[in-house]
PDB file of C-alpha atoms in Angstrom:
ATOM      1  CA  MET A 137     127.718  91.107  95.634  1.00 86.00           C
ATOM      2  CA  VAL A 138     128.155  94.227  97.920  1.00 92.00           C
ATOM      3  CA  PRO A 139     130.834  96.350  96.462  1.00 92.00           C
ATOM      4  CA  SER A 140     133.192  96.985  99.207  1.00 93.00           C
ATOM      5  CA  LYS A 141     133.232 100.798  98.327  1.00 95.00           C
ATOM      6  CA  LEU A 142     131.376 103.407  95.915  1.00 96.00           C
ATOM      7  CA  THR A 143     131.278 106.812  96.048  1.00 97.00           C
ATOM      8  CA  SER A 144     127.966 108.561  96.097  1.00 96.00           C
ATOM      9  CA  LYS A 145     128.495 109.500  92.596  1.00 96.00           C
ATOM     10  CA  GLU A 146     128.556 105.742  91.628  1.00 97.00           C
ATOM     11  CA  PHE A 147     125.638 104.762  94.109  1.00 97.00           C
ATOM     12  CA  GLU A 148     123.313 106.787  92.433  1.00 96.00           C
ATOM     13  CA  GLN A 149     123.836 105.765  88.591  1.00 96.00           C
ATOM     14  CA  LEU A 150     123.989 101.984  90.175  1.00 97.00           C
ATOM     15  CA  VAL A 151     119.994 102.956  91.741  1.00 97.00           C
ATOM     16  CA  LEU A 152     119.818 104.778  87.998  1.00 96.00           C
ATOM     17  CA  ASP A 153     120.665 101.335  86.647  1.00 96.00           C
ATOM     18  CA  GLN A 154     118.219  99.323  88.931  1.00 97.00           C
ATOM     19  CA  SER A 155     115.858 101.898  88.338  1.00 97.00           C
ATOM     20  CA  ALA A 156     116.133 101.253  84.440  1.00 96.00           C
ATOM     21  CA  TRP A 157     115.797  97.524  85.075  1.00 95.00           C
ATOM     22  CA  TYR A 158     112.626  98.179  87.081  1.00 95.00           C
ATOM     23  CA  GLU A 159     110.411 100.160  84.484  1.00 96.00           C
ATOM     24  CA  GLU A 160     111.771  97.992  82.123  1.00 95.00           C
ATOM     25  CA  ILE A 161     109.911  94.536  83.996  1.00 93.00           C
ATOM     26  CA  LYS A 162     106.870  97.061  84.622  1.00 92.00           C
ATOM     27  CA  PHE A 163     107.696  97.313  87.833  1.00 92.00           C
ATOM     28  CA  ALA A 164     108.078 100.810  88.880  1.00 94.00           C
ATOM     29  CA  VAL A 165     109.121 104.415  86.593  1.00 96.00           C
ATOM     30  CA  ILE A 166     111.872 106.256  89.179  1.00 96.00           C
ATOM     31  CA  GLY A 167     113.679 109.226  88.524  1.00 94.00           C
ATOM     32  CA  ARG A 168     115.565 111.827  89.707  1.00 91.00           C
ATOM     33  CA  TYR A 169     113.788 115.023  91.365  1.00 79.00           C
ATOM     34  CA  GLY A 170     113.732 118.169  89.323  1.00 63.00           C
ATOM     35  CA  VAL A 171     115.740 120.790  90.651  1.00 63.00           C
ATOM     36  CA  GLN A 172     114.231 123.707  91.963  1.00 59.00           C
ATOM     37  CA  ALA A 173     114.796 127.592  91.212  1.00 57.00           C
ATOM     38  CA  THR A 174     114.539 131.113  92.065  1.00 63.00           C
ATOM     39  CA  VAL A 175     115.208 134.310  90.288  1.00 67.00           C
ATOM     40  CA  ARG A 176     117.179 137.320  91.097  1.00 65.00           C
ATOM     41  CA  PRO A 177     119.079 140.165  90.413  1.00 75.00           C
ATOM     42  CA  SER A 178     122.131 139.915  88.966  1.00 69.00           C
ATOM     43  CA  HIS A 179     125.698 140.540  91.456  1.00 71.00           C
ATOM     44  CA  THR A 180     127.618 140.542  88.452  1.00 74.00           C
ATOM     45  CA  THR A 181     125.308 142.271  85.881  1.00 76.00           C
ATOM     46  CA  PRO A 182     123.267 145.402  86.918  1.00 77.00           C
ATOM     47  CA  GLY A 183     119.510 145.539  85.624  1.00 71.00           C
ATOM     48  CA  ALA A 184     120.209 141.645  84.650  1.00 70.00           C
ATOM     49  CA  MET A 185     118.586 139.028  86.251  1.00 69.00           C
ATOM     50  CA  GLU A 186     119.828 135.083  87.207  1.00 69.00           C
ATOM     51  CA  THR A 187     118.158 132.189  87.945  1.00 63.00           C
ATOM     52  CA  GLN A 188     119.691 130.735  91.569  1.00 60.00           C
ATOM     53  CA  LEU A 189     119.493 126.459  91.851  1.00 60.00           C
ATOM     54  CA  ILE A 190     117.671 125.757  94.959  1.00 60.00           C
ATOM     55  CA  GLN A 191     118.574 121.912  95.951  1.00 60.00           C
ATOM     56  CA  SER A 192     116.001 121.130  98.453  1.00 74.00           C
ATOM     57  CA  LEU A 193     114.335 118.473  97.223  1.00 85.00           C
ATOM     58  CA  PRO A 194     115.818 114.373  98.026  1.00 89.00           C
ATOM     59  CA  ASP A 195     117.478 112.579  95.313  1.00 90.00           C
ATOM     60  CA  PHE A 196     115.055 110.363  93.810  1.00 96.00           C
ATOM     61  CA  GLU A 197     110.786 109.898  92.935  1.00 95.00           C
ATOM     62  CA  GLY A 198     108.447 107.619  90.766  1.00 95.00           C
ATOM     63  CA  MET A 199     105.663 105.008  91.616  1.00 94.00           C
ATOM     64  CA  TYR A 200     105.986 101.178  91.989  1.00 93.00           C
ATOM     65  CA  ARG A 201     103.533  98.803  91.875  1.00 88.00           C
ATOM     66  CA  CYS A 202     102.283  96.962  94.979  1.00 80.00           C
ATOM     67  CA  LEU A 203     102.340  93.537  94.925  1.00 74.00           C
ATOM     68  CA  GLU A 204     100.780  92.310  98.659  1.00 67.00           C
ATOM     69  CA  GLY A 205      97.781  94.111  96.635  1.00 64.00           C
ATOM     70  CA  GLU A 206      97.906  92.303  93.247  1.00 65.00           C
ATOM     71  CA  SER A 207      98.456  89.030  95.126  1.00 65.00           C
ATOM     72  CA  LYS A 208      95.224  89.071  96.791  1.00 69.00           C
ATOM     73  CA  GLY A 209      93.339  89.674  93.443  1.00 69.00           C
ATOM     74  CA  LEU A 210      93.022  93.396  93.460  1.00 68.00           C
ATOM     75  CA  PRO A 211      93.573  95.587  89.867  1.00 70.00           C
ATOM     76  CA  HIS A 212      96.703  97.045  90.268  1.00 70.00           C
ATOM     77  CA  THR A 213      97.293  99.428  92.799  1.00 80.00           C
ATOM     78  CA  PHE A 214     100.342 102.051  92.378  1.00 86.00           C
ATOM     79  CA  ARG A 215     102.110 104.191  95.459  1.00 88.00           C
ATOM     80  CA  HIS A 216     104.321 107.064  95.096  1.00 92.00           C
ATOM     81  CA  VAL A 217     108.418 106.319  96.682  1.00 95.00           C
ATOM     82  CA  ILE A 218     110.612 109.146  97.494  1.00 96.00           C
ATOM     83  CA  PHE A 219     114.064 108.385  98.862  1.00 96.00           C
ATOM     84  CA  ASP A 220     117.918 109.995  99.145  1.00 96.00           C
ATOM     85  CA  ALA A 221     120.688 107.999  98.505  1.00 97.00           C
ATOM     86  CA  LYS A 222     123.641 108.134 100.575  1.00 97.00           C
ATOM     87  CA  VAL A 223     127.069 106.418 101.100  1.00 98.00           C
ATOM     88  CA  CYS A 224     128.722 106.438 104.691  1.00 97.00           C
ATOM     89  CA  SER A 225     132.324 105.492 104.901  1.00 96.00           C
ATOM     90  CA  SER A 226     132.537 105.820 108.677  1.00 96.00           C
ATOM     91  CA  ALA A 227     131.122 104.467 111.846  1.00 95.00           C
ATOM     92  CA  SER A 228     128.003 106.844 112.021  1.00 97.00           C
ATOM     93  CA  PHE A 229     125.815 109.383 109.680  1.00 97.00           C
ATOM     94  CA  PRO A 230     125.422 112.869 111.371  1.00 97.00           C
ATOM     95  CA  TRP A 231     121.827 113.799 111.317  1.00 97.00           C
ATOM     96  CA  ASN A 232     122.678 117.665 112.264  1.00 96.00           C
ATOM     97  CA  LYS A 233     122.081 119.120 109.513  1.00 95.00           C
ATOM     98  CA  TYR A 234     118.177 117.712 108.904  1.00 95.00           C
ATOM     99  CA  ARG A 235     117.235 119.359 111.917  1.00 94.00           C
ATOM    100  CA  ALA A 236     114.687 122.033 111.024  1.00 91.00           C
ATOM    101  CA  GLU A 237     116.183 125.184 112.939  1.00 90.00           C
ATOM    102  CA  THR A 238     119.050 124.754 109.905  1.00 90.00           C
ATOM    103  CA  ARG A 239     116.846 125.761 107.395  1.00 88.00           C
ATOM    104  CA  GLY A 240     119.152 123.972 104.803  1.00 89.00           C
ATOM    105  CA  PRO A 241     118.269 122.001 101.789  1.00 89.00           C
ATOM    106  CA  ARG A 242     118.931 118.724 103.738  1.00 93.00           C
ATOM    107  CA  ALA A 243     116.237 119.700 106.507  1.00 94.00           C
ATOM    108  CA  ARG A 244     113.635 120.456 103.682  1.00 92.00           C
ATOM    109  CA  GLN A 245     114.988 117.258 101.935  1.00 94.00           C
ATOM    110  CA  LEU A 246     113.711 115.740 104.851  1.00 96.00           C
ATOM    111  CA  LYS A 247     110.639 117.961 106.045  1.00 95.00           C
ATOM    112  CA  HIS A 248     109.995 116.836 102.403  1.00 94.00           C
ATOM    113  CA  MET A 249     109.648 113.148 103.108  1.00 96.00           C
ATOM    114  CA  LEU A 250     108.067 113.554 106.029  1.00 97.00           C
ATOM    115  CA  ARG A 251     104.891 115.259 104.987  1.00 95.00           C
ATOM    116  CA  ARG A 252     104.555 113.434 101.850  1.00 95.00           C
ATOM    117  CA  SER A 253     104.422 110.270 103.609  1.00 95.00           C
ATOM    118  CA  ARG A 254     101.434 111.346 105.835  1.00 95.00           C
ATOM    119  CA  PHE A 255      99.827 110.845 102.328  1.00 93.00           C
ATOM    120  CA  GLY A 256     100.697 107.650 101.888  1.00 90.00           C
ATOM    121  CA  ALA A 257     103.893 107.947 100.148  1.00 92.00           C
ATOM    122  CA  THR A 258     106.902 105.325 100.655  1.00 93.00           C
ATOM    123  CA  CYS A 259     109.776 107.475 101.880  1.00 95.00           C
ATOM    124  CA  PHE A 260     113.679 106.885 102.984  1.00 96.00           C
ATOM    125  CA  PHE A 261     117.234 107.054 103.091  1.00 97.00           C
ATOM    126  CA  LEU A 262     118.976 104.748 100.805  1.00 97.00           C
ATOM    127  CA  PHE A 263     122.595 103.990 102.622  1.00 98.00           C
ATOM    128  CA  HIS A 264     125.238 101.880 101.042  1.00 98.00           C
ATOM    129  CA  TRP A 265     127.703 101.637 104.431  1.00 98.00           C
ATOM    130  CA  ASN A 266     131.616 101.231 102.600  1.00 98.00           C
ATOM    131  CA  GLU A 267     133.534  98.325 103.980  1.00 96.00           C
ATOM    132  CA  ARG A 268     135.428  99.994 106.974  1.00 94.00           C
ATOM    133  CA  SER A 269     138.986  98.590 107.930  1.00 90.00           C
ATOM    134  CA  LEU A 270     139.172  98.354 111.702  1.00 89.00           C
ATOM    135  CA  ALA A 271     142.338  97.220 113.848  1.00 88.00           C
ATOM    136  CA  LYS A 272     141.199  93.949 114.299  1.00 89.00           C
ATOM    137  CA  ARG A 273     138.244  93.132 112.109  1.00 91.00           C
ATOM    138  CA  THR A 274     137.112  94.152 108.680  1.00 93.00           C
ATOM    139  CA  VAL A 275     133.150  95.778 108.873  1.00 92.00           C
ATOM    140  CA  PRO A 276     132.251  94.598 105.600  1.00 95.00           C
ATOM    141  CA  ALA A 277     130.188  96.826 103.032  1.00 96.00           C
ATOM    142  CA  ARG A 278     125.815  96.457 104.056  1.00 97.00           C
ATOM    143  CA  THR A 279     123.283  98.290 102.193  1.00 98.00           C
ATOM    144  CA  PHE A 280     119.970  99.494 103.831  1.00 97.00           C
ATOM    145  CA  ILE A 281     116.914 101.393 103.466  1.00 96.00           C
ATOM    146  CA  PHE A 282     116.005 103.576 106.507  1.00 96.00           C
ATOM    147  CA  PRO A 283     112.732 104.188 106.497  1.00 95.00           C
ATOM    148  CA  VAL A 284     110.977 108.116 106.928  1.00 96.00           C
ATOM    149  CA  SER A 285     107.635 108.404 108.373  1.00 95.00           C
ATOM    150  CA  ASP A 286     106.006 111.363 109.903  1.00 94.00           C
ATOM    151  CA  GLN A 287     104.235 108.338 112.914  1.00 94.00           C
ATOM    152  CA  ASP A 288     107.712 107.439 113.548  1.00 95.00           C
ATOM    153  CA  ASP A 289     108.908 109.259 116.843  1.00 95.00           C
ATOM    154  CA  TYR A 290     112.239 109.132 115.990  1.00 96.00           C
ATOM    155  CA  TRP A 291     112.978 111.672 113.394  1.00 96.00           C
ATOM    156  CA  ASP A 292     111.423 113.960 116.950  1.00 96.00           C
ATOM    157  CA  ARG A 293     114.426 113.055 118.390  1.00 96.00           C
ATOM    158  CA  VAL A 294     116.525 114.048 115.717  1.00 96.00           C
ATOM    159  CA  GLU A 295     115.175 117.524 115.873  1.00 95.00           C
ATOM    160  CA  SER A 296     115.533 117.885 119.740  1.00 95.00           C
ATOM    161  CA  LEU A 297     119.235 116.400 119.471  1.00 95.00           C
ATOM    162  CA  GLU A 298     118.154 113.442 121.765  1.00 96.00           C
ATOM    163  CA  VAL A 299     119.608 111.101 118.234  1.00 96.00           C
ATOM    164  CA  LYS A 300     122.908 113.079 116.707  1.00 96.00           C
ATOM    165  CA  SER A 301     123.358 110.695 114.349  1.00 97.00           C
ATOM    166  CA  LEU A 302     122.282 106.799 112.320  1.00 98.00           C
ATOM    167  CA  THR A 303     125.107 103.879 112.990  1.00 97.00           C
ATOM    168  CA  LEU A 304     124.711 100.432 111.075  1.00 96.00           C
ATOM    169  CA  SER A 305     123.119  99.300 114.220  1.00 96.00           C
ATOM    170  CA  ASP A 306     120.519 101.363 113.540  1.00 97.00           C
ATOM    171  CA  CYS A 307     119.775 100.542 110.033  1.00 97.00           C
ATOM    172  CA  GLU A 308     119.534  96.672 111.516  1.00 96.00           C
ATOM    173  CA  GLU A 309     117.246  97.417 114.256  1.00 95.00           C
ATOM    174  CA  LYS A 310     114.826  99.742 112.217  1.00 94.00           C
ATOM    175  CA  GLY A 311     115.593  99.277 108.611  1.00 95.00           C
ATOM    176  CA  VAL A 312     115.475  96.923 105.866  1.00 94.00           C
ATOM    177  CA  GLU A 313     118.975  95.195 104.178  1.00 95.00           C
ATOM    178  CA  VAL A 314     118.616  95.665 100.505  1.00 96.00           C
ATOM    179  CA  ASP A 315     119.939  92.754  98.407  1.00 95.00           C
ATOM    180  CA  TRP A 316     122.675  93.238  95.193  1.00 96.00           C
ATOM    181  CA  VAL A 317     121.530  91.073  92.644  1.00 94.00           C
ATOM    182  CA  LEU A 318     121.659  89.952  89.463  1.00 92.00           C
ATOM    183  CA  ASN A 319     118.805  90.696  87.341  1.00 88.00           C
ATOM    184  CA  SER A 320     118.849  87.892  84.508  1.00 83.00           C
ATOM    185  CA  LYS A 321     121.404  85.344  83.661  1.00 79.00           C
ATOM    186  CA  GLN A 322     123.062  87.745  80.770  1.00 80.00           C
ATOM    187  CA  SER A 323     124.024  90.590  83.993  1.00 82.00           C
ATOM    188  CA  ARG A 324     127.740  90.812  84.727  1.00 86.00           C
ATOM    189  CA  LYS A 325     126.956  93.923  87.002  1.00 92.00           C
ATOM    190  CA  TYR A 326     125.577  93.330  90.590  1.00 94.00           C
ATOM    191  CA  ARG A 327     122.781  96.652  91.361  1.00 96.00           C
ATOM    192  CA  PRO A 328     121.163  97.412  94.425  1.00 96.00           C
ATOM    193  CA  ASP A 329     116.665  95.505  94.687  1.00 95.00           C
ATOM    194  CA  PHE A 330     116.491  98.812  96.526  1.00 95.00           C
ATOM    195  CA  LEU A 331     112.289  98.258  95.762  1.00 93.00           C
ATOM    196  CA  LEU A 332     112.932  94.910  97.547  1.00 89.00           C
ATOM    197  CA  LEU A 333     111.425  93.372  94.240  1.00 84.00           C
ATOM    198  CA  LYS A 334     113.212  90.197  95.114  1.00 77.00           C
ATOM    199  CA  LYS A 335     112.126  89.907  98.786  1.00 70.00           C
ATOM    200  CA  LEU A 336     108.610  90.618  97.905  1.00 66.00           C
ATOM    201  CA  GLU A 337     108.226  87.915  94.854  1.00 61.00           C
ATOM    202  CA  SER A 338     109.630  85.296  97.369  1.00 58.00           C
ATOM    203  CA  MET A 339     107.214  87.018 100.208  1.00 47.00           C
ATOM    204  CA  SER A 340     110.187  86.821 102.391  1.00 41.00           C
ATOM    205  CA  GLN A 341     109.282  87.424 106.457  1.00 42.00           C
ATOM    206  CA  THR A 342     112.264  90.343 106.298  1.00 43.00           C
ATOM    207  CA  ALA A 343     110.045  92.487 103.414  1.00 41.00           C
ATOM    208  CA  ALA A 344     106.808  91.573 104.599  1.00 42.00           C
ATOM    209  CA  HIS A 345     107.827  92.325 108.746  1.00 43.00           C
ATOM    210  CA  SER A 346     109.205  95.858 106.998  1.00 52.00           C
ATOM    211  CA  GLY A 347     105.868  97.420 106.079  1.00 57.00           C
ATOM    212  CA  LEU A 348     107.814  99.042 103.215  1.00 65.00           C
ATOM    213  CA  PHE A 349     106.241  98.374  99.315  1.00 61.00           C
ATOM    214  CA  VAL A 350     103.057  97.057 100.194  1.00 56.00           C
TER     215      VAL A 350
END
């Protein structure tokens, strides 16, 4: 059951809750990225130094097991995963702050994922689209993985302003929908299976076609 409305803080906590489950079953270990900081002269105390936090890395990173390799008899293989969690309550999500020329924190987050993807890391945005009430219908809440890869010219088109925003239709076309699951018979709260574990275990066409987590 997909939650109809979530705040960013609520969504991130559910991601952490699901991450704890992945670690419990020894499928993945995922946590928040550390925050970078720089030391500079204090603006308030002459002669003193102060620490300034730099919010420039994605939300989460970790390692996960590649189940496809194990199914072929290969020893445990692990891959690095990096992702940023976003909640969107409108019809589209703007990419303007992710363009390199802005030199802002979001641009650095995307650059970090693109660089890591070049060396085999699985990188993506995890989007939760909140339910929206329109004049004649209701658009239900859905959650998607939207892959980030330096092999995908989509991000070049974002940089050139050919693509200015992301829509739910874009996620349907290029992304993979995330199921909300109860992890055990005792579970009462649905959580996002953002590493597609249930889909991979059943080897569904969606997971296999996505090329993610394999």
